[in-house]
Amino acid sequence: MPDLLLELRSEEIPARMQRKAAGDLRKMLTDGLVEAGLTYEAAREYWTPRRLTLDIRGLNARSKDIHEDIKGPSTSAPEQAVQGFLRKAGLSSIAEAHVHSDPKKGDFYVAHISKPGRAAEEIIAGLMPDIIRNFPWPKSMRWGPASAKPGALRWVRPLQSILCTFGPETEEPVVVDFEIDGIRSGNITYGHRFLAPGEITVRRFDDYVSKLEAAKVVLDADRRKEIILADARNLAFANGLDLVEDEGLLEEVSGLVEWPVVLMGEFEEAFLAIPAEVIRLTIRANQKCFVTRSQGESEALSNRFILTANIEAKDGGK
């Protein structure tokens, strides 16, 4: 069965908004697909500072044809009841209805409604502009010359490109074509802003992930967290230190980088006279860095801290 790949790429999304936004995107699109008569096997969302991504597997290629009978009023019912039936059934004239008979209730109108199924690409293309335009960001902005016009597109940060492909593994996927405020969907994404900013042509999710990785983007936020935590522990240990772990900070930092590079910094030892909690709070809140302790120490901090960069320094961070 066909799979759907969707990416909305923008300027940097605040870290605290990323996880919920990706979940909102998954829910809004899958709810719309189901309401339109499509089913799917699995859906998973991903996010980085610059992109929200959906991988939907086993999506029907087409919605089913719909055949429905809508029972109406008696053939002797007043005109007001007949007009209400026509509106409900979507008929323009009572001549389009059929007359059925019941031994007890007599003759009554019935509308036989048939609606042909629709291609999944058509359904997706119809859903996405409304989803983007009505996305529930806590804060959003307008940008560019179009921002002065009524009804201009709003997004958390300027939306730059849309990737949307659909198709089974055995065939070449197609681009689901739609456009919103001059941004047209395609099969192009871009790598890391500084390390690999060039265009990347994508077919489906598997090559999307591998090509992004080659372009210095780790798509999976949980994997970025694992990389940061493992590298931070190892770097601290190599310097005779223990990392003071912080799950909340780890979640935030993983949302600040697409290609995590863990480095160590230090401050003057004289500042260790400041209470440890003040040092930790300042470094955590203002610098987004982890503090360390000497191995075996339970309270006092060292003057070394762990930071997570989004680029690879030419000198290795020395």
PDB file of N, CA, C and O in Angstrom, residues 127-203:
ATOM      1  N   LEU A 127      -6.649  18.904   1.898  1.00  0.00           N
ATOM      2  CA  LEU A 127      -6.553  19.090   3.347  1.00  0.00           C
ATOM      3  C   LEU A 127      -5.413  20.025   3.759  1.00  0.00           C
ATOM      4  O   LEU A 127      -5.559  20.839   4.677  1.00  0.00           O
ATOM      5  N   MET A 128      -4.266  19.895   3.105  1.00  0.00           N
ATOM      6  CA  MET A 128      -3.053  20.532   3.615  1.00  0.00           C
ATOM      7  C   MET A 128      -3.107  22.058   3.692  1.00  0.00           C
ATOM      8  O   MET A 128      -2.661  22.636   4.695  1.00  0.00           O
ATOM      9  N   PRO A 129      -3.608  22.766   2.683  1.00  0.00           N
ATOM     10  CA  PRO A 129      -3.634  24.230   2.830  1.00  0.00           C
ATOM     11  C   PRO A 129      -4.424  24.698   4.046  1.00  0.00           C
ATOM     12  O   PRO A 129      -3.995  25.628   4.748  1.00  0.00           O
ATOM     13  N   ASP A 130      -5.553  24.053   4.330  1.00  0.00           N
ATOM     14  CA  ASP A 130      -6.342  24.438   5.506  1.00  0.00           C
ATOM     15  C   ASP A 130      -5.609  24.094   6.799  1.00  0.00           C
ATOM     16  O   ASP A 130      -5.658  24.853   7.774  1.00  0.00           O
ATOM     17  N   ILE A 131      -4.939  22.947   6.828  1.00  0.00           N
ATOM     18  CA  ILE A 131      -4.181  22.567   8.022  1.00  0.00           C
ATOM     19  C   ILE A 131      -3.083  23.588   8.301  1.00  0.00           C
ATOM     20  O   ILE A 131      -2.894  24.037   9.438  1.00  0.00           O
ATOM     21  N   ILE A 132      -2.352  23.956   7.270  1.00  0.00           N
ATOM     22  CA  ILE A 132      -1.263  24.922   7.444  1.00  0.00           C
ATOM     23  C   ILE A 132      -1.809  26.280   7.871  1.00  0.00           C
ATOM     24  O   ILE A 132      -1.291  26.919   8.789  1.00  0.00           O
ATOM     25  N   ARG A 133      -2.877  26.702   7.225  1.00  0.00           N
ATOM     26  CA  ARG A 133      -3.408  28.034   7.516  1.00  0.00           C
ATOM     27  C   ARG A 133      -4.033  28.108   8.913  1.00  0.00           C
ATOM     28  O   ARG A 133      -4.033  29.173   9.541  1.00  0.00           O
ATOM     29  N   ASN A 134      -4.548  26.996   9.410  1.00  0.00           N
ATOM     30  CA  ASN A 134      -5.235  26.999  10.710  1.00  0.00           C
ATOM     31  C   ASN A 134      -4.448  26.268  11.791  1.00  0.00           C
ATOM     32  O   ASN A 134      -5.020  25.833  12.787  1.00  0.00           O
ATOM     33  N   PHE A 135      -3.140  26.166  11.614  1.00  0.00           N
ATOM     34  CA  PHE A 135      -2.329  25.400  12.557  1.00  0.00           C
ATOM     35  C   PHE A 135      -2.302  26.089  13.924  1.00  0.00           C
ATOM     36  O   PHE A 135      -2.137  27.307  14.011  1.00  0.00           O
ATOM     37  N   PRO A 136      -2.440  25.313  15.019  1.00  0.00           N
ATOM     38  CA  PRO A 136      -2.588  25.923  16.355  1.00  0.00           C
ATOM     39  C   PRO A 136      -1.270  26.273  17.048  1.00  0.00           C
ATOM     40  O   PRO A 136      -0.984  25.803  18.154  1.00  0.00           O
ATOM     41  N   TRP A 137      -0.453  27.113  16.428  1.00  0.00           N
ATOM     42  CA  TRP A 137       0.766  27.567  17.099  1.00  0.00           C
ATOM     43  C   TRP A 137       0.408  28.461  18.289  1.00  0.00           C
ATOM     44  O   TRP A 137      -0.491  29.292  18.183  1.00  0.00           O
ATOM     45  N   PRO A 138       1.112  28.348  19.413  1.00  0.00           N
ATOM     46  CA  PRO A 138       0.866  29.278  20.529  1.00  0.00           C
ATOM     47  C   PRO A 138       1.147  30.724  20.126  1.00  0.00           C
ATOM     48  O   PRO A 138       0.461  31.645  20.553  1.00  0.00           O
ATOM     49  N   LYS A 139       2.179  30.898  19.299  1.00  0.00           N
ATOM     50  CA  LYS A 139       2.510  32.210  18.745  1.00  0.00           C
ATOM     51  C   LYS A 139       2.893  32.013  17.287  1.00  0.00           C
ATOM     52  O   LYS A 139       3.526  31.019  16.935  1.00  0.00           O
ATOM     53  N   SER A 140       2.507  32.949  16.445  1.00  0.00           N
ATOM     54  CA  SER A 140       2.833  32.843  15.027  1.00  0.00           C
ATOM     55  C   SER A 140       3.139  34.230  14.484  1.00  0.00           C
ATOM     56  O   SER A 140       2.937  35.235  15.160  1.00  0.00           O
ATOM     57  N   MET A 141       3.618  34.271  13.247  1.00  0.00           N
ATOM     58  CA  MET A 141       4.024  35.541  12.658  1.00  0.00           C
ATOM     59  C   MET A 141       3.685  35.561  11.174  1.00  0.00           C
ATOM     60  O   MET A 141       3.467  34.524  10.546  1.00  0.00           O
ATOM     61  N   ARG A 142       3.638  36.755  10.625  1.00  0.00           N
ATOM     62  CA  ARG A 142       3.568  36.959   9.182  1.00  0.00           C
ATOM     63  C   ARG A 142       4.911  37.502   8.725  1.00  0.00           C
ATOM     64  O   ARG A 142       5.665  38.052   9.516  1.00  0.00           O
ATOM     65  N   TRP A 143       5.206  37.385   7.437  1.00  0.00           N
ATOM     66  CA  TRP A 143       6.518  37.824   6.959  1.00  0.00           C
ATOM     67  C   TRP A 143       6.431  38.195   5.481  1.00  0.00           C
ATOM     68  O   TRP A 143       5.506  37.799   4.770  1.00  0.00           O
ATOM     69  N   GLY A 144       7.415  38.943   5.039  1.00  0.00           N
ATOM     70  CA  GLY A 144       7.534  39.277   3.631  1.00  0.00           C
ATOM     71  C   GLY A 144       6.503  40.280   3.151  1.00  0.00           C
ATOM     72  O   GLY A 144       5.643  40.745   3.909  1.00  0.00           O
ATOM     73  N   PRO A 145       6.549  40.624   1.865  1.00  0.00           N
ATOM     74  CA  PRO A 145       5.620  41.614   1.307  1.00  0.00           C
ATOM     75  C   PRO A 145       4.154  41.238   1.483  1.00  0.00           C
ATOM     76  O   PRO A 145       3.298  42.106   1.654  1.00  0.00           O
ATOM     77  N   ALA A 146       3.854  39.932   1.447  1.00  0.00           N
ATOM     78  CA  ALA A 146       2.456  39.503   1.548  1.00  0.00           C
ATOM     79  C   ALA A 146       1.888  39.686   2.947  1.00  0.00           C
ATOM     80  O   ALA A 146       0.675  39.595   3.139  1.00  0.00           O
ATOM     81  N   SER A 147       2.747  39.949   3.931  1.00  0.00           N
ATOM     82  CA  SER A 147       2.277  40.027   5.313  1.00  0.00           C
ATOM     83  C   SER A 147       1.335  41.204   5.545  1.00  0.00           C
ATOM     84  O   SER A 147       0.571  41.207   6.511  1.00  0.00           O
ATOM     85  N   ALA A 148       1.388  42.193   4.666  1.00  0.00           N
ATOM     86  CA  ALA A 148       0.524  43.366   4.830  1.00  0.00           C
ATOM     87  C   ALA A 148      -0.893  43.117   4.324  1.00  0.00           C
ATOM     88  O   ALA A 148      -1.801  43.901   4.604  1.00  0.00           O
ATOM     89  N   LYS A 149      -1.086  42.020   3.605  1.00  0.00           N
ATOM     90  CA  LYS A 149      -2.399  41.746   3.024  1.00  0.00           C
ATOM     91  C   LYS A 149      -3.295  41.027   4.029  1.00  0.00           C
ATOM     92  O   LYS A 149      -2.820  40.215   4.825  1.00  0.00           O
ATOM     93  N   PRO A 150      -4.596  41.305   3.995  1.00  0.00           N
ATOM     94  CA  PRO A 150      -5.524  40.588   4.887  1.00  0.00           C
ATOM     95  C   PRO A 150      -5.484  39.084   4.610  1.00  0.00           C
ATOM     96  O   PRO A 150      -5.411  38.656   3.460  1.00  0.00           O
ATOM     97  N   GLY A 151      -5.521  38.293   5.669  1.00  0.00           N
ATOM     98  CA  GLY A 151      -5.526  36.846   5.512  1.00  0.00           C
ATOM     99  C   GLY A 151      -4.189  36.246   5.146  1.00  0.00           C
ATOM    100  O   GLY A 151      -4.121  35.090   4.711  1.00  0.00           O
ATOM    101  N   ALA A 152      -3.102  37.005   5.310  1.00  0.00           N
ATOM    102  CA  ALA A 152      -1.772  36.488   4.979  1.00  0.00           C
ATOM    103  C   ALA A 152      -1.441  35.270   5.841  1.00  0.00           C
ATOM    104  O   ALA A 152      -1.870  35.161   6.988  1.00  0.00           O
ATOM    105  N   LEU A 153      -0.680  34.365   5.266  1.00  0.00           N
ATOM    106  CA  LEU A 153      -0.292  33.146   5.963  1.00  0.00           C
ATOM    107  C   LEU A 153       0.490  33.476   7.229  1.00  0.00           C
ATOM    108  O   LEU A 153       1.363  34.340   7.232  1.00  0.00           O
ATOM    109  N   ARG A 154       0.175  32.751   8.299  1.00  0.00           N
ATOM    110  CA  ARG A 154       0.902  32.865   9.556  1.00  0.00           C
ATOM    111  C   ARG A 154       1.529  31.511   9.873  1.00  0.00           C
ATOM    112  O   ARG A 154       0.915  30.467   9.671  1.00  0.00           O
ATOM    113  N   TRP A 155       2.749  31.538  10.375  1.00  0.00           N
ATOM    114  CA  TRP A 155       3.436  30.322  10.808  1.00  0.00           C
ATOM    115  C   TRP A 155       4.341  30.716  11.961  1.00  0.00           C
ATOM    116  O   TRP A 155       4.579  31.905  12.201  1.00  0.00           O
ATOM    117  N   VAL A 156       4.823  29.748  12.702  1.00  0.00           N
ATOM    118  CA  VAL A 156       5.620  30.067  13.884  1.00  0.00           C
ATOM    119  C   VAL A 156       6.869  30.863  13.510  1.00  0.00           C
ATOM    120  O   VAL A 156       7.279  31.782  14.219  1.00  0.00           O
ATOM    121  N   ARG A 157       7.495  30.510  12.410  1.00  0.00           N
ATOM    122  CA  ARG A 157       8.600  31.233  11.785  1.00  0.00           C
ATOM    123  C   ARG A 157       8.382  31.110  10.280  1.00  0.00           C
ATOM    124  O   ARG A 157       7.644  30.233   9.834  1.00  0.00           O
ATOM    125  N   PRO A 158       9.003  31.943   9.461  1.00  0.00           N
ATOM    126  CA  PRO A 158       8.721  31.889   8.022  1.00  0.00           C
ATOM    127  C   PRO A 158       8.817  30.479   7.435  1.00  0.00           C
ATOM    128  O   PRO A 158       9.838  29.809   7.561  1.00  0.00           O
ATOM    129  N   LEU A 159       7.727  30.052   6.806  1.00  0.00           N
ATOM    130  CA  LEU A 159       7.672  28.747   6.147  1.00  0.00           C
ATOM    131  C   LEU A 159       8.413  28.848   4.821  1.00  0.00           C
ATOM    132  O   LEU A 159       8.154  29.749   4.018  1.00  0.00           O
ATOM    133  N   GLN A 160       9.336  27.912   4.569  1.00  0.00           N
ATOM    134  CA  GLN A 160      10.221  28.027   3.410  1.00  0.00           C
ATOM    135  C   GLN A 160       9.942  27.012   2.312  1.00  0.00           C
ATOM    136  O   GLN A 160      10.094  27.318   1.131  1.00  0.00           O
ATOM    137  N   SER A 161       9.574  25.796   2.673  1.00  0.00           N
ATOM    138  CA  SER A 161       9.316  24.795   1.636  1.00  0.00           C
ATOM    139  C   SER A 161       8.423  23.695   2.181  1.00  0.00           C
ATOM    140  O   SER A 161       8.323  23.493   3.397  1.00  0.00           O
ATOM    141  N   ILE A 162       7.769  22.991   1.246  1.00  0.00           N
ATOM    142  CA  ILE A 162       6.889  21.874   1.583  1.00  0.00           C
ATOM    143  C   ILE A 162       7.282  20.686   0.716  1.00  0.00           C
ATOM    144  O   ILE A 162       7.349  20.798  -0.510  1.00  0.00           O
ATOM    145  N   LEU A 163       7.542  19.570   1.360  1.00  0.00           N
ATOM    146  CA  LEU A 163       7.829  18.321   0.655  1.00  0.00           C
ATOM    147  C   LEU A 163       6.652  17.383   0.883  1.00  0.00           C
ATOM    148  O   LEU A 163       6.225  17.196   2.022  1.00  0.00           O
ATOM    149  N   CYS A 164       6.125  16.793  -0.191  1.00  0.00           N
ATOM    150  CA  CYS A 164       4.986  15.885  -0.035  1.00  0.00           C
ATOM    151  C   CYS A 164       5.002  14.868  -1.167  1.00  0.00           C
ATOM    152  O   CYS A 164       4.721  15.211  -2.326  1.00  0.00           O
ATOM    153  N   THR A 165       5.346  13.616  -0.846  1.00  0.00           N
ATOM    154  CA  THR A 165       5.357  12.551  -1.848  1.00  0.00           C
ATOM    155  C   THR A 165       4.461  11.411  -1.394  1.00  0.00           C
ATOM    156  O   THR A 165       4.268  11.188  -0.197  1.00  0.00           O
ATOM    157  N   PHE A 166       3.937  10.665  -2.380  1.00  0.00           N
ATOM    158  CA  PHE A 166       2.974   9.604  -2.081  1.00  0.00           C
ATOM    159  C   PHE A 166       3.127   8.478  -3.091  1.00  0.00           C
ATOM    160  O   PHE A 166       3.216   8.719  -4.299  1.00  0.00           O
ATOM    161  N   GLY A 167       3.152   7.241  -2.602  1.00  0.00           N
ATOM    162  CA  GLY A 167       3.215   6.106  -3.507  1.00  0.00           C
ATOM    163  C   GLY A 167       3.690   4.848  -2.810  1.00  0.00           C
ATOM    164  O   GLY A 167       4.260   4.900  -1.717  1.00  0.00           O
ATOM    165  N   PRO A 168       3.472   3.688  -3.433  1.00  0.00           N
ATOM    166  CA  PRO A 168       3.927   2.412  -2.865  1.00  0.00           C
ATOM    167  C   PRO A 168       5.421   2.220  -3.065  1.00  0.00           C
ATOM    168  O   PRO A 168       6.042   2.876  -3.914  1.00  0.00           O
ATOM    169  N   GLU A 169       6.003   1.296  -2.299  1.00  0.00           N
ATOM    170  CA  GLU A 169       7.435   1.038  -2.384  1.00  0.00           C
ATOM    171  C   GLU A 169       7.845   0.508  -3.754  1.00  0.00           C
ATOM    172  O   GLU A 169       8.981   0.679  -4.175  1.00  0.00           O
ATOM    173  N   THR A 170       6.925  -0.149  -4.437  1.00  0.00           N
ATOM    174  CA  THR A 170       7.252  -0.795  -5.711  1.00  0.00           C
ATOM    175  C   THR A 170       7.179   0.154  -6.901  1.00  0.00           C
ATOM    176  O   THR A 170       7.506  -0.233  -8.014  1.00  0.00           O
ATOM    177  N   GLU A 171       6.741   1.391  -6.675  1.00  0.00           N
ATOM    178  CA  GLU A 171       6.587   2.340  -7.774  1.00  0.00           C
ATOM    179  C   GLU A 171       7.247   3.667  -7.417  1.00  0.00           C
ATOM    180  O   GLU A 171       7.519   3.955  -6.252  1.00  0.00           O
ATOM    181  N   GLU A 172       7.488   4.460  -8.440  1.00  0.00           N
ATOM    182  CA  GLU A 172       8.034   5.794  -8.214  1.00  0.00           C
ATOM    183  C   GLU A 172       6.952   6.667  -7.586  1.00  0.00           C
ATOM    184  O   GLU A 172       5.857   6.804  -8.128  1.00  0.00           O
ATOM    185  N   PRO A 173       7.214   7.245  -6.425  1.00  0.00           N
ATOM    186  CA  PRO A 173       6.184   8.076  -5.790  1.00  0.00           C
ATOM    187  C   PRO A 173       5.928   9.350  -6.582  1.00  0.00           C
ATOM    188  O   PRO A 173       6.779   9.811  -7.347  1.00  0.00           O
ATOM    189  N   VAL A 174       4.750   9.908  -6.377  1.00  0.00           N
ATOM    190  CA  VAL A 174       4.379  11.152  -7.045  1.00  0.00           C
ATOM    191  C   VAL A 174       4.393  12.284  -6.027  1.00  0.00           C
ATOM    192  O   VAL A 174       4.276  12.062  -4.820  1.00  0.00           O
ATOM    193  N   VAL A 175       4.537  13.489  -6.524  1.00  0.00           N
ATOM    194  CA  VAL A 175       4.418  14.667  -5.674  1.00  0.00           C
ATOM    195  C   VAL A 175       2.944  14.999  -5.522  1.00  0.00           C
ATOM    196  O   VAL A 175       2.206  15.075  -6.508  1.00  0.00           O
ATOM    197  N   VAL A 176       2.495  15.145  -4.290  1.00  0.00           N
ATOM    198  CA  VAL A 176       1.130  15.611  -4.041  1.00  0.00           C
ATOM    199  C   VAL A 176       1.155  17.124  -4.207  1.00  0.00           C
ATOM    200  O   VAL A 176       1.750  17.842  -3.402  1.00  0.00           O
ATOM    201  N   ASP A 177       0.530  17.592  -5.250  1.00  0.00           N
ATOM    202  CA  ASP A 177       0.683  18.985  -5.659  1.00  0.00           C
ATOM    203  C   ASP A 177      -0.353  19.885  -4.989  1.00  0.00           C
ATOM    204  O   ASP A 177      -1.553  19.685  -5.135  1.00  0.00           O
ATOM    205  N   PHE A 178       0.128  20.862  -4.237  1.00  0.00           N
ATOM    206  CA  PHE A 178      -0.738  21.913  -3.702  1.00  0.00           C
ATOM    207  C   PHE A 178       0.121  23.143  -3.444  1.00  0.00           C
ATOM    208  O   PHE A 178       1.359  23.087  -3.472  1.00  0.00           O
ATOM    209  N   GLU A 179      -0.535  24.253  -3.200  1.00  0.00           N
ATOM    210  CA  GLU A 179       0.181  25.521  -3.037  1.00  0.00           C
ATOM    211  C   GLU A 179      -0.517  26.363  -1.987  1.00  0.00           C
ATOM    212  O   GLU A 179      -1.743  26.332  -1.855  1.00  0.00           O
ATOM    213  N   ILE A 180       0.276  27.081  -1.208  1.00  0.00           N
ATOM    214  CA  ILE A 180      -0.290  28.011  -0.241  1.00  0.00           C
ATOM    215  C   ILE A 180       0.595  29.245  -0.178  1.00  0.00           C
ATOM    216  O   ILE A 180       1.804  29.152   0.060  1.00  0.00           O
ATOM    217  N   ASP A 181       0.011  30.380  -0.457  1.00  0.00           N
ATOM    218  CA  ASP A 181       0.710  31.671  -0.433  1.00  0.00           C
ATOM    219  C   ASP A 181       2.032  31.640  -1.199  1.00  0.00           C
ATOM    220  O   ASP A 181       3.065  32.129  -0.726  1.00  0.00           O
ATOM    221  N   GLY A 182       2.006  31.041  -2.382  1.00  0.00           N
ATOM    222  CA  GLY A 182       3.186  31.028  -3.235  1.00  0.00           C
ATOM    223  C   GLY A 182       4.180  29.925  -2.949  1.00  0.00           C
ATOM    224  O   GLY A 182       5.178  29.790  -3.657  1.00  0.00           O
ATOM    225  N   ILE A 183       3.944  29.118  -1.929  1.00  0.00           N
ATOM    226  CA  ILE A 183       4.830  27.989  -1.615  1.00  0.00           C
ATOM    227  C   ILE A 183       4.188  26.723  -2.177  1.00  0.00           C
ATOM    228  O   ILE A 183       3.122  26.314  -1.721  1.00  0.00           O
ATOM    229  N   ARG A 184       4.824  26.125  -3.176  1.00  0.00           N
ATOM    230  CA  ARG A 184       4.264  24.938  -3.820  1.00  0.00           C
ATOM    231  C   ARG A 184       4.992  23.691  -3.334  1.00  0.00           C
ATOM    232  O   ARG A 184       6.210  23.688  -3.166  1.00  0.00           O
ATOM    233  N   SER A 185       4.235  22.647  -3.095  1.00  0.00           N
ATOM    234  CA  SER A 185       4.820  21.388  -2.635  1.00  0.00           C
ATOM    235  C   SER A 185       5.699  20.782  -3.723  1.00  0.00           C
ATOM    236  O   SER A 185       5.527  21.047  -4.914  1.00  0.00           O
ATOM    237  N   GLY A 186       6.637  19.950  -3.296  1.00  0.00           N
ATOM    238  CA  GLY A 186       7.533  19.300  -4.241  1.00  0.00           C
ATOM    239  C   GLY A 186       8.187  18.090  -3.609  1.00  0.00           C
ATOM    240  O   GLY A 186       7.707  17.550  -2.611  1.00  0.00           O
ATOM    241  N   ASN A 187       9.314  17.672  -4.191  1.00  0.00           N
ATOM    242  CA  ASN A 187      10.072  16.542  -3.646  1.00  0.00           C
ATOM    243  C   ASN A 187      11.486  16.972  -3.252  1.00  0.00           C
ATOM    244  O   ASN A 187      12.419  16.181  -3.282  1.00  0.00           O
ATOM    245  N   ILE A 188      11.614  18.247  -2.888  1.00  0.00           N
ATOM    246  CA  ILE A 188      12.912  18.825  -2.538  1.00  0.00           C
ATOM    247  C   ILE A 188      12.926  19.240  -1.074  1.00  0.00           C
ATOM    248  O   ILE A 188      11.974  19.848  -0.574  1.00  0.00           O
ATOM    249  N   THR A 189      14.010  18.895  -0.382  1.00  0.00           N
ATOM    250  CA  THR A 189      14.269  19.457   0.939  1.00  0.00           C
ATOM    251  C   THR A 189      15.701  19.967   0.950  1.00  0.00           C
ATOM    252  O   THR A 189      16.382  19.964  -0.080  1.00  0.00           O
ATOM    253  N   TYR A 190      16.160  20.396   2.116  1.00  0.00           N
ATOM    254  CA  TYR A 190      17.503  20.967   2.240  1.00  0.00           C
ATOM    255  C   TYR A 190      18.155  20.424   3.504  1.00  0.00           C
ATOM    256  O   TYR A 190      17.480  20.125   4.489  1.00  0.00           O
ATOM    257  N   GLY A 191      19.472  20.324   3.465  1.00  0.00           N
ATOM    258  CA  GLY A 191      20.205  19.794   4.598  1.00  0.00           C
ATOM    259  C   GLY A 191      20.474  20.848   5.657  1.00  0.00           C
ATOM    260  O   GLY A 191      19.771  21.859   5.760  1.00  0.00           O
ATOM    261  N   HIS A 192      21.499  20.604   6.452  1.00  0.00           N
ATOM    262  CA  HIS A 192      21.894  21.493   7.540  1.00  0.00           C
ATOM    263  C   HIS A 192      22.163  22.903   7.014  1.00  0.00           C
ATOM    264  O   HIS A 192      22.777  23.077   5.960  1.00  0.00           O
ATOM    265  N   ARG A 193      21.705  23.893   7.754  1.00  0.00           N
ATOM    266  CA  ARG A 193      21.797  25.282   7.295  1.00  0.00           C
ATOM    267  C   ARG A 193      23.224  25.684   6.919  1.00  0.00           C
ATOM    268  O   ARG A 193      23.438  26.406   5.930  1.00  0.00           O
ATOM    269  N   PHE A 194      24.222  25.245   7.684  1.00  0.00           N
ATOM    270  CA  PHE A 194      25.601  25.670   7.452  1.00  0.00           C
ATOM    271  C   PHE A 194      26.481  24.563   6.863  1.00  0.00           C
ATOM    272  O   PHE A 194      27.329  24.830   6.015  1.00  0.00           O
ATOM    273  N   LEU A 195      26.275  23.337   7.306  1.00  0.00           N
ATOM    274  CA  LEU A 195      27.178  22.255   6.923  1.00  0.00           C
ATOM    275  C   LEU A 195      26.834  21.626   5.579  1.00  0.00           C
ATOM    276  O   LEU A 195      27.720  21.091   4.908  1.00  0.00           O
ATOM    277  N   ALA A 196      25.559  21.663   5.182  1.00  0.00           N
ATOM    278  CA  ALA A 196      25.140  21.047   3.911  1.00  0.00           C
ATOM    279  C   ALA A 196      23.834  21.684   3.448  1.00  0.00           C
ATOM    280  O   ALA A 196      22.783  21.046   3.455  1.00  0.00           O
ATOM    281  N   PRO A 197      23.875  22.952   3.039  1.00  0.00           N
ATOM    282  CA  PRO A 197      22.637  23.686   2.755  1.00  0.00           C
ATOM    283  C   PRO A 197      22.018  23.427   1.385  1.00  0.00           C
ATOM    284  O   PRO A 197      20.995  24.026   1.059  1.00  0.00           O
ATOM    285  N   GLY A 198      22.591  22.539   0.589  1.00  0.00           N
ATOM    286  CA  GLY A 198      22.103  22.341  -0.771  1.00  0.00           C
ATOM    287  C   GLY A 198      20.789  21.583  -0.853  1.00  0.00           C
ATOM    288  O   GLY A 198      20.292  21.022   0.128  1.00  0.00           O
ATOM    289  N   GLU A 199      20.227  21.560  -2.072  1.00  0.00           N
ATOM    290  CA  GLU A 199      18.975  20.850  -2.332  1.00  0.00           C
ATOM    291  C   GLU A 199      19.167  19.337  -2.236  1.00  0.00           C
ATOM    292  O   GLU A 199      20.214  18.806  -2.593  1.00  0.00           O
ATOM    293  N   ILE A 200      18.120  18.662  -1.770  1.00  0.00           N
ATOM    294  CA  ILE A 200      18.106  17.201  -1.707  1.00  0.00           C
ATOM    295  C   ILE A 200      16.804  16.727  -2.344  1.00  0.00           C
ATOM    296  O   ILE A 200      15.717  17.115  -1.902  1.00  0.00           O
ATOM    297  N   THR A 201      16.901  15.905  -3.367  1.00  0.00           N
ATOM    298  CA  THR A 201      15.713  15.328  -3.994  1.00  0.00           C
ATOM    299  C   THR A 201      15.346  14.039  -3.270  1.00  0.00           C
ATOM    300  O   THR A 201      16.191  13.169  -3.065  1.00  0.00           O
ATOM    301  N   VAL A 202      14.089  13.928  -2.893  1.00  0.00           N
ATOM    302  CA  VAL A 202      13.631  12.833  -2.034  1.00  0.00           C
ATOM    303  C   VAL A 202      12.541  12.037  -2.742  1.00  0.00           C
ATOM    304  O   VAL A 202      11.699  12.598  -3.447  1.00  0.00           O
ATOM    305  N   ARG A 203      12.543  10.727  -2.525  1.00  0.00           N
ATOM    306  CA  ARG A 203      11.503   9.868  -3.083  1.00  0.00           C
ATOM    307  C   ARG A 203      10.507   9.453  -1.999  1.00  0.00           C
ATOM    308  O   ARG A 203       9.323   9.659  -2.117  1.00  0.00           O
TER     309      ARG A 203
END
